[in-house]
Coordinates of C-alpha atoms and ligand atoms in Angstrom, one line a residue:
M148 CA -13.1 40.1 -68.8
Q149 CA -10.2 41.1 -71.1
R150 CA -9.5 37.4 -71.7
R151 CA -13.2 36.7 -72.5
K152 CA -13.3 39.6 -75.0
S153 CA -10.2 38.4 -76.8
L154 CA -11.6 34.8 -76.8
V155 CA -14.8 36.1 -78.4
R156 CA -12.9 38.1 -80.9
C157 CA -10.8 35.1 -81.9
L158 CA -13.9 32.9 -82.3
M159 CA -15.4 35.5 -84.6
M160 CA -12.7 35.2 -87.2
S161 CA -12.8 33.4 -90.5
V162 CA -11.4 29.9 -90.5
N163 CA -9.6 28.1 -93.4
V164 CA -10.8 24.6 -93.7
T165 CA -11.1 21.7 -96.1
A166 CA -14.4 21.3 -98.0
A167 CA -15.6 19.3 -101.0
V168 CA -16.7 21.7 -103.7
A169 CA -19.1 20.9 -106.5
W170 CA -17.8 23.2 -109.3
E171 CA -20.0 21.9 -112.0
A172 CA -23.1 19.6 -112.4
G173 CA -22.2 15.9 -112.5
K174 CA -18.4 16.5 -112.1
P175 CA -16.5 14.8 -109.2
L176 CA -16.3 17.0 -106.1
V177 CA -12.9 18.7 -105.5
I178 CA -11.3 18.9 -102.1
E179 CA -10.4 22.6 -101.6
E180 CA -9.2 25.0 -98.9
V181 CA -12.2 27.2 -98.2
E182 CA -12.6 30.3 -96.0
V183 CA -15.6 30.1 -93.7
A184 CA -16.8 33.4 -92.4
P185 CA -17.9 33.8 -88.8
P186 CA -21.6 33.3 -87.9
Q187 CA -23.8 36.4 -88.2
K188 CA -27.1 37.2 -86.5
M189 CA -29.0 34.0 -85.5
E190 CA -26.3 31.8 -87.1
V191 CA -24.0 29.2 -85.7
R192 CA -20.7 27.9 -87.0
I193 CA -20.3 24.2 -86.4
K194 CA -17.5 21.7 -86.9
I195 CA -18.8 18.7 -88.8
L196 CA -17.5 15.4 -87.6
F197 CA -19.5 13.0 -89.8
T198 CA -21.7 13.5 -92.8
S199 CA -23.6 11.0 -95.0
L200 CA -24.8 11.1 -98.5
C201 CA -28.5 11.2 -99.4
H202 CA -30.2 11.1 -102.8
T203 CA -31.1 14.7 -102.6
D204 CA -27.4 15.6 -102.7
V205 CA -27.0 13.5 -105.8
Y206 CA -30.1 15.1 -107.5
F207 CA -28.7 18.6 -106.9
W208 CA -25.2 17.6 -107.9
E209 CA -26.6 16.1 -111.2
A210 CA -28.9 19.2 -111.5
K211 CA -30.9 17.5 -114.2
G212 CA -34.4 18.6 -113.2
Q213 CA -33.3 21.4 -110.9
N214 CA -31.9 24.9 -111.1
P215 CA -28.1 24.5 -111.4
V216 CA -26.5 26.5 -108.5
F217 CA -22.6 26.2 -108.7
P218 CA -20.0 26.3 -107.3
R219 CA -21.7 24.8 -104.3
I220 CA -20.9 22.9 -101.1
L221 CA -23.5 20.1 -100.9
G222 CA -24.3 17.9 -97.9
H223 CA -27.2 17.9 -95.4
E224 CA -27.1 14.7 -93.3
A225 CA -24.5 15.3 -90.6
G226 CA -23.5 15.5 -87.0
G227 CA -21.3 18.2 -85.5
V228 CA -20.2 20.3 -82.6
V229 CA -20.9 24.1 -82.1
E230 CA -17.7 26.1 -82.5
S231 CA -19.1 29.7 -82.2
V232 CA -22.4 31.5 -82.2
G233 CA -23.6 34.8 -83.8
E234 CA -25.6 37.6 -82.3
G235 CA -28.9 36.6 -80.8
V236 CA -28.2 32.9 -80.4
T237 CA -29.0 32.0 -76.8
E238 CA -29.9 28.3 -76.8
L239 CA -26.7 27.0 -78.2
Q240 CA -23.1 27.4 -77.0
P241 CA -19.7 26.1 -78.1
G242 CA -19.4 22.4 -77.5
D243 CA -23.0 21.5 -77.9
H244 CA -23.7 18.5 -80.2
V245 CA -26.1 19.2 -83.0
L246 CA -27.6 17.7 -86.1
P247 CA -28.1 20.3 -88.9
V248 CA -31.5 19.9 -90.7
F249 CA -32.3 21.0 -94.3
T250 CA -35.5 22.6 -93.1
G251 CA -36.0 24.7 -90.0
E252 CA -38.1 25.7 -87.1
C253 CA -38.2 29.4 -86.3
K254 CA -40.6 28.9 -83.4
E255 CA -42.4 32.1 -84.2
C256 CA -44.5 31.6 -87.4
A257 CA -48.0 30.1 -87.7
H258 CA -46.6 26.7 -88.7
C259 CA -44.1 26.5 -85.9
K260 CA -46.9 27.5 -83.4
S261 CA -49.2 24.8 -84.9
E262 CA -49.1 21.4 -83.3
E263 CA -49.8 19.9 -86.7
S264 CA -47.3 21.5 -89.1
N265 CA -43.5 21.4 -89.5
M266 CA -43.5 23.6 -92.6
C267 CA -41.9 26.7 -91.1
D268 CA -42.5 29.9 -93.1
L269 CA -39.0 31.3 -92.5
L270 CA -36.8 28.3 -92.7
R271 CA -38.7 25.8 -94.9
I272 CA -36.4 24.0 -97.4
N273 CA -35.3 26.2 -100.3
T274 CA -33.2 24.3 -102.7
D275 CA -32.6 27.4 -105.0
R276 CA -31.1 29.6 -102.3
G277 CA -27.4 29.4 -102.1
V278 CA -26.9 32.2 -99.5
M279 CA -27.7 32.9 -95.8
I280 CA -31.1 34.5 -95.1
H281 CA -29.7 37.3 -92.8
D282 CA -27.8 39.2 -95.5
Q283 CA -28.2 37.1 -98.7
K284 CA -24.5 36.4 -98.7
S285 CA -22.5 33.2 -98.6
R286 CA -20.2 32.4 -95.7
F287 CA -17.9 30.3 -97.9
S288 CA -15.3 31.7 -100.3
I289 CA -12.1 30.7 -102.1
N290 CA -9.8 33.7 -102.8
G291 CA -12.7 36.0 -102.2
K292 CA -15.0 34.2 -104.7
P293 CA -18.2 33.1 -103.0
I294 CA -19.1 29.4 -103.0
F295 CA -22.9 28.7 -102.6
H296 CA -24.6 27.0 -99.7
F297 CA -27.0 24.1 -100.1
V298 CA -30.3 23.8 -98.2
G299 CA -28.8 25.9 -95.4
T300 CA -26.5 23.1 -94.2
S301 CA -23.6 22.5 -96.6
T302 CA -22.1 19.7 -94.5
F303 CA -19.4 18.6 -97.0
S304 CA -17.1 21.0 -95.2
E305 CA -15.1 20.7 -92.0
Y306 CA -16.9 23.9 -90.8
T307 CA -20.2 25.2 -91.9
V308 CA -22.5 28.1 -90.9
V309 CA -26.2 27.2 -90.2
H310 CA -29.2 29.2 -89.0
V311 CA -29.9 28.4 -85.4
G312 CA -33.4 27.3 -86.4
C313 CA -32.0 24.5 -88.5
L314 CA -30.0 22.9 -85.7
A315 CA -31.3 20.2 -83.4
K316 CA -29.4 20.1 -80.1
I317 CA -28.9 16.5 -79.1
N318 CA -27.7 14.3 -76.3
P319 CA -23.9 14.7 -76.2
L320 CA -23.5 11.0 -75.4
A321 CA -25.1 10.0 -78.7
P322 CA -22.5 8.7 -81.2
L323 CA -22.5 11.3 -84.0
D324 CA -21.2 8.7 -86.6
K325 CA -24.6 6.9 -86.1
V326 CA -27.2 9.5 -85.3
C327 CA -26.0 11.8 -88.2
V328 CA -28.4 9.7 -90.4
L329 CA -31.3 11.1 -88.5
S330 CA -30.7 14.5 -90.1
C331 CA -32.8 13.6 -93.1
G332 CA -33.8 10.3 -94.8
I333 CA -34.2 8.0 -91.7
S334 CA -36.3 10.5 -89.7
T335 CA -38.4 11.2 -92.8
G336 CA -39.4 7.5 -93.2
L337 CA -39.7 6.8 -89.5
G338 CA -41.9 9.9 -88.9
A339 CA -44.1 9.1 -92.0
T340 CA -45.1 5.9 -90.2
L341 CA -45.0 6.9 -86.6
N342 CA -46.4 10.4 -86.9
V343 CA -48.6 10.3 -89.9
A344 CA -49.7 6.8 -90.9
K345 CA -49.9 5.8 -87.2
P346 CA -50.5 2.0 -87.6
K347 CA -52.1 0.2 -84.7
K348 CA -50.5 -2.7 -83.0
G349 CA -51.2 -5.9 -84.9
S350 CA -52.1 -4.0 -88.1
S351 CA -50.9 -4.5 -91.7
V352 CA -48.7 -1.9 -93.4
A353 CA -47.4 -1.9 -97.0
I354 CA -44.2 0.0 -97.8
F355 CA -43.6 1.0 -101.4
G356 CA -39.9 1.5 -102.2
L357 CA -37.3 -0.2 -100.0
G358 CA -34.5 2.4 -100.1
A359 CA -33.3 4.1 -96.9
V360 CA -36.5 6.1 -96.5
G361 CA -38.8 3.1 -97.1
L362 CA -36.8 0.9 -94.8
A363 CA -37.0 3.6 -92.1
A364 CA -40.8 3.6 -92.7
A365 CA -40.7 -0.2 -92.2
E366 CA -38.6 0.4 -89.0
G367 CA -41.4 2.7 -87.8
A368 CA -44.0 0.0 -88.5
R369 CA -41.9 -2.5 -86.6
I370 CA -41.7 -0.1 -83.6
A371 CA -45.5 0.5 -83.8
G372 CA -46.1 -3.3 -83.5
A373 CA -47.5 -3.9 -87.0
S374 CA -47.9 -7.7 -87.5
R375 CA -47.6 -7.7 -91.3
I376 CA -45.2 -5.4 -93.1
I377 CA -45.4 -5.9 -96.9
G378 CA -42.5 -4.5 -98.8
V379 CA -43.1 -3.5 -102.5
D380 CA -40.2 -2.8 -104.8
L381 CA -39.3 -3.3 -108.5
N382 CA -35.8 -4.3 -107.5
A383 CA -35.7 -7.8 -106.0
N384 CA -32.2 -7.2 -104.6
R385 CA -33.8 -5.0 -102.0
F386 CA -35.8 -7.9 -100.4
E387 CA -32.9 -9.6 -98.7
L388 CA -31.8 -6.4 -97.0
A389 CA -35.3 -5.5 -96.0
K390 CA -35.7 -8.7 -93.9
K391 CA -33.4 -7.0 -91.3
F392 CA -36.0 -4.2 -91.1
G393 CA -38.9 -6.4 -90.1
V394 CA -40.5 -6.6 -93.5
T395 CA -42.5 -9.9 -93.5
E396 CA -43.6 -10.3 -97.1
F397 CA -42.4 -9.0 -100.5
V398 CA -44.2 -8.1 -103.6
N399 CA -42.5 -7.3 -106.9
P400 CA -45.1 -5.6 -109.2
K401 CA -43.1 -7.0 -112.1
D402 CA -44.1 -10.6 -111.1
Y403 CA -47.8 -10.0 -111.8
K404 CA -50.0 -9.1 -114.7
K405 CA -52.6 -7.3 -112.6
P406 CA -52.0 -4.0 -110.7
V407 CA -50.1 -4.4 -107.5
Q408 CA -53.0 -2.8 -105.5
E409 CA -55.1 -5.8 -106.5
V410 CA -52.4 -8.3 -105.5
I411 CA -52.2 -6.6 -102.1
A412 CA -56.0 -6.5 -101.6
E413 CA -56.1 -10.3 -102.2
M414 CA -53.2 -10.9 -99.8
T415 CA -54.9 -8.9 -97.0
N416 CA -58.6 -9.6 -97.4
G417 CA -59.5 -6.3 -98.9
G418 CA -56.5 -4.1 -98.3
V419 CA -53.8 -3.1 -95.9
D420 CA -54.6 -0.9 -92.9
R421 CA -51.8 1.6 -93.8
S422 CA -49.4 2.2 -96.7
V423 CA -46.4 4.5 -96.9
E424 CA -45.0 5.4 -100.4
C425 CA -41.3 6.1 -100.6
T426 CA -40.5 5.8 -104.3
G427 CA -41.2 9.2 -105.8
H428 CA -42.9 7.4 -108.7
I429 CA -46.5 8.4 -109.5
D430 CA -47.7 4.9 -110.3
A431 CA -46.5 3.7 -106.9
M432 CA -48.3 6.6 -105.3
I433 CA -51.6 5.7 -106.9
S434 CA -51.1 2.0 -106.0
A435 CA -50.2 2.9 -102.5
F436 CA -53.4 4.8 -102.1
E437 CA -55.6 2.2 -103.8
C438 CA -54.2 -0.7 -101.8
V439 CA -55.5 0.5 -98.4
H440 CA -58.7 -1.0 -97.0
D441 CA -61.9 0.9 -97.4
G442 CA -63.5 2.2 -94.3
W443 CA -60.3 3.0 -92.4
G444 CA -57.2 2.7 -94.6
V445 CA -54.6 5.5 -94.6
A446 CA -52.0 6.0 -97.3
V447 CA -49.1 8.4 -96.8
L448 CA -47.0 9.8 -99.7
V449 CA -43.3 10.6 -98.9
G450 CA -41.5 10.3 -102.3
V451 CA -40.9 13.5 -104.3
P452 CA -42.5 13.1 -107.7
H453 CA -41.5 14.4 -111.1
K454 CA -42.6 18.0 -111.3
D455 CA -45.2 17.2 -114.0
A456 CA -46.7 14.2 -112.3
V457 CA -50.5 14.1 -111.8
F458 CA -52.3 11.9 -109.2
K459 CA -55.3 10.2 -110.8
T460 CA -57.8 8.1 -108.9
S461 CA -61.6 7.7 -108.7
P462 CA -63.1 10.0 -106.0
L463 CA -65.1 6.9 -105.0
N464 CA -61.9 5.6 -103.4
L465 CA -62.0 8.5 -101.0
L466 CA -65.8 8.4 -100.5
N467 CA -65.3 4.8 -99.5
E468 CA -63.4 6.2 -96.5
R469 CA -59.8 5.8 -97.5
T470 CA -57.5 8.7 -96.5
L471 CA -54.7 10.1 -98.5
K472 CA -52.0 12.1 -96.8
G473 CA -48.5 13.5 -97.6
T474 CA -45.7 14.4 -95.3
F475 CA -42.5 16.4 -95.3
F476 CA -39.6 15.3 -93.1
G477 CA -41.9 12.8 -91.3
N478 CA -43.8 15.7 -89.8
Y479 CA -41.0 16.2 -87.3
K480 CA -40.1 19.8 -86.1
P481 CA -36.3 19.8 -86.3
R482 CA -35.5 21.5 -83.0
S483 CA -38.4 20.3 -80.9
D484 CA -38.7 16.7 -82.1
I485 CA -35.4 15.4 -83.4
P486 CA -33.7 15.3 -80.0
S487 CA -36.3 12.7 -78.9
V488 CA -35.7 10.6 -82.0
V489 CA -32.0 10.5 -81.0
E490 CA -33.2 9.3 -77.6
K491 CA -35.2 6.5 -79.2
Y492 CA -31.8 5.3 -80.6
M493 CA -30.1 5.7 -77.2
N494 CA -32.9 3.7 -75.5
K495 CA -32.4 0.9 -78.2
E496 CA -35.9 1.3 -79.4
L497 CA -34.7 2.4 -82.8
E498 CA -31.8 0.7 -84.6
L499 CA -29.6 2.8 -86.9
E500 CA -26.5 0.5 -87.5
K501 CA -28.4 -1.5 -90.1
F502 CA -28.8 1.6 -92.3
I503 CA -25.1 2.2 -92.3
T504 CA -23.6 0.0 -95.0
H505 CA -20.5 1.9 -96.0
E506 CA -17.9 4.3 -94.6
V507 CA -15.2 6.4 -96.3
P508 CA -12.7 9.1 -95.3
F509 CA -13.6 12.7 -96.4
S510 CA -10.8 12.6 -99.0
E511 CA -12.7 9.8 -100.7
I512 CA -16.1 11.4 -100.7
N513 CA -16.6 10.8 -104.5
K514 CA -16.7 7.0 -103.7
A515 CA -19.9 7.6 -101.7
F516 CA -21.4 9.2 -104.8
D517 CA -20.3 6.1 -106.9
L518 CA -21.9 3.8 -104.4
M519 CA -25.2 5.7 -104.5
L520 CA -25.2 5.9 -108.3
K521 CA -24.7 2.1 -108.5
G522 CA -27.6 1.6 -106.0
E523 CA -25.3 -0.2 -103.6
G524 CA -26.1 -0.1 -99.9
L525 CA -28.2 2.4 -97.9
R526 CA -26.0 5.0 -96.2
C527 CA -22.3 5.8 -96.5
I528 CA -20.8 7.7 -93.6
I529 CA -18.1 10.2 -94.5
R530 CA -15.5 10.7 -91.8
M531 CA -14.4 14.4 -91.8
G532 CA -10.8 15.3 -91.1
E533 CA -9.4 12.2 -92.8
Ligands
LIG898 P1 -34.2 5.1 -103.2 O1 -34.0 5.4 -104.6 O2 -33.0 4.5 -102.4 O3 -35.3 4.0 -103.0 C1 -36.5 4.0 -103.8 C2 -36.9 2.6 -104.1 O4 -38.1 2.6 -104.7 C3 -35.9 1.8 -104.9 O5 -35.5 0.6 -104.2 C4 -36.7 1.5 -106.2 O6 -36.4 0.2 -106.8 C5 -38.1 1.5 -105.7 N1 -39.1 1.9 -106.7 C6 -39.0 2.8 -107.7 N2 -40.2 2.8 -108.4 C7 -41.0 1.9 -107.9 C8 -42.3 1.5 -108.1 N3 -43.0 2.0 -109.1 N4 -42.9 0.5 -107.3 C9 -42.2 0.0 -106.3 N5 -40.9 0.3 -106.0 C10 -40.3 1.3 -106.8 O7 -34.7 6.4 -102.5 P2 -34.8 6.9 -101.0 O8 -33.5 7.7 -100.6 O9 -35.2 5.8 -100.1 O10 -35.9 8.0 -101.1 C11 -37.2 7.7 -101.4 C12 -38.1 8.9 -101.8 O11 -38.2 9.7 -100.6 C13 -37.4 9.8 -102.9 O12 -38.4 10.2 -103.8 C14 -36.9 11.0 -102.1 O13 -36.9 12.1 -102.8 C15 -38.0 11.1 -101.0 N6 -37.8 11.9 -99.8 C16 -38.8 12.6 -99.4 C17 -38.7 13.4 -98.2 C18 -39.9 14.2 -97.7 O14 -39.7 14.9 -96.8 N7 -41.1 14.0 -98.2 C19 -37.4 13.5 -97.6 C20 -36.4 12.7 -98.1 C21 -36.5 11.9 -99.2
LIG899 ZN1 -41.4 28.9 -88.3

């Protein structure tokens, strides 16, 4: 008993670890020694083993269209192991393998209780918040000066503190250097197709935008058994890569004088059965909707648009029985659903290796930013502790 008490006490201490701190917008991250406080009520401290870089990290690092919150520890796609748990945490214990997720699942609110929604009231993504919900304080500091959190995950640190509702407990046999990409982009695209567009076997699907999210949506179409997967992108360099993801045909809107929705309608005898938009550009969103077949076509919007963008189409397009939907994190509930997405990878139903195009040690994390800014590759895995 005495031993157990002292073990608990020792786990509840701050730890000094290495983290990559974004001190200012657009400036390279700096590797620093950071103090990470113990987890408080309903919080978990985890050791991050692998993290990857997603566009959202870059947007908030550049902070062009967003509220600048600095100094901050970015990072939200990752895999790690539980080190210690705070008061009230019963479903996780030290040693459990987890994926932190930028949005959460409290399991108590109307959204969490609904079978349809994953937009948890308590833990829904909040990009402006740089502190923990419990006491509105940060768990990170350097010489007593707080460093802000990012979307409740801050995975560019050897240790981080996360609300238990933002952690998916996964199969401990799953390789964290692969499944870490399921924390955000890949699950978003995959779920947009499998959970929301739901193409039937043998159907046609158009994917707008062939970045990591769009290619994950294509992977979903392949898994669902779609027979035609039409990839649409303004960047022809994406087409070669997309072949590995089951994309069967390519359309570059720049090659045509007429709107791309007309090109697709001609290719498919009136329109595709499903479309998934993963660009974040309003024109592509409108084309993605207008290229689905009347009577049954469903278009799903995934890309995050400019804050002033307006979606304009004739209401007749809806009256003619086309459906327009949008989705957040592929409609997956982080704690309830993500463990089963990891199992899809373990069963070899879902391929993840093809999304991982680069790897760097943590000390070279800025290289991952350079690759993304140059538009090279899909996902760069950052190995912690190196
Ligand atoms: P990315 O930049 O890697 O890929 C976007 C692709 O779209 C690029 O290849 C680009 O050439 C192409 N593109 C741009 N405009 C186009 C147009 N008008 N027509 C055709 N192609 C066009 O981005 P990504 O990481 O794959 O993310 C895609 C989108 O998904 C982003 O907007 C991102 O913010 C969003 N996202 C949404 C969620 C969610 O939950 N809804 C989660 C993660 C990411
Ligand atoms: Zn909830």
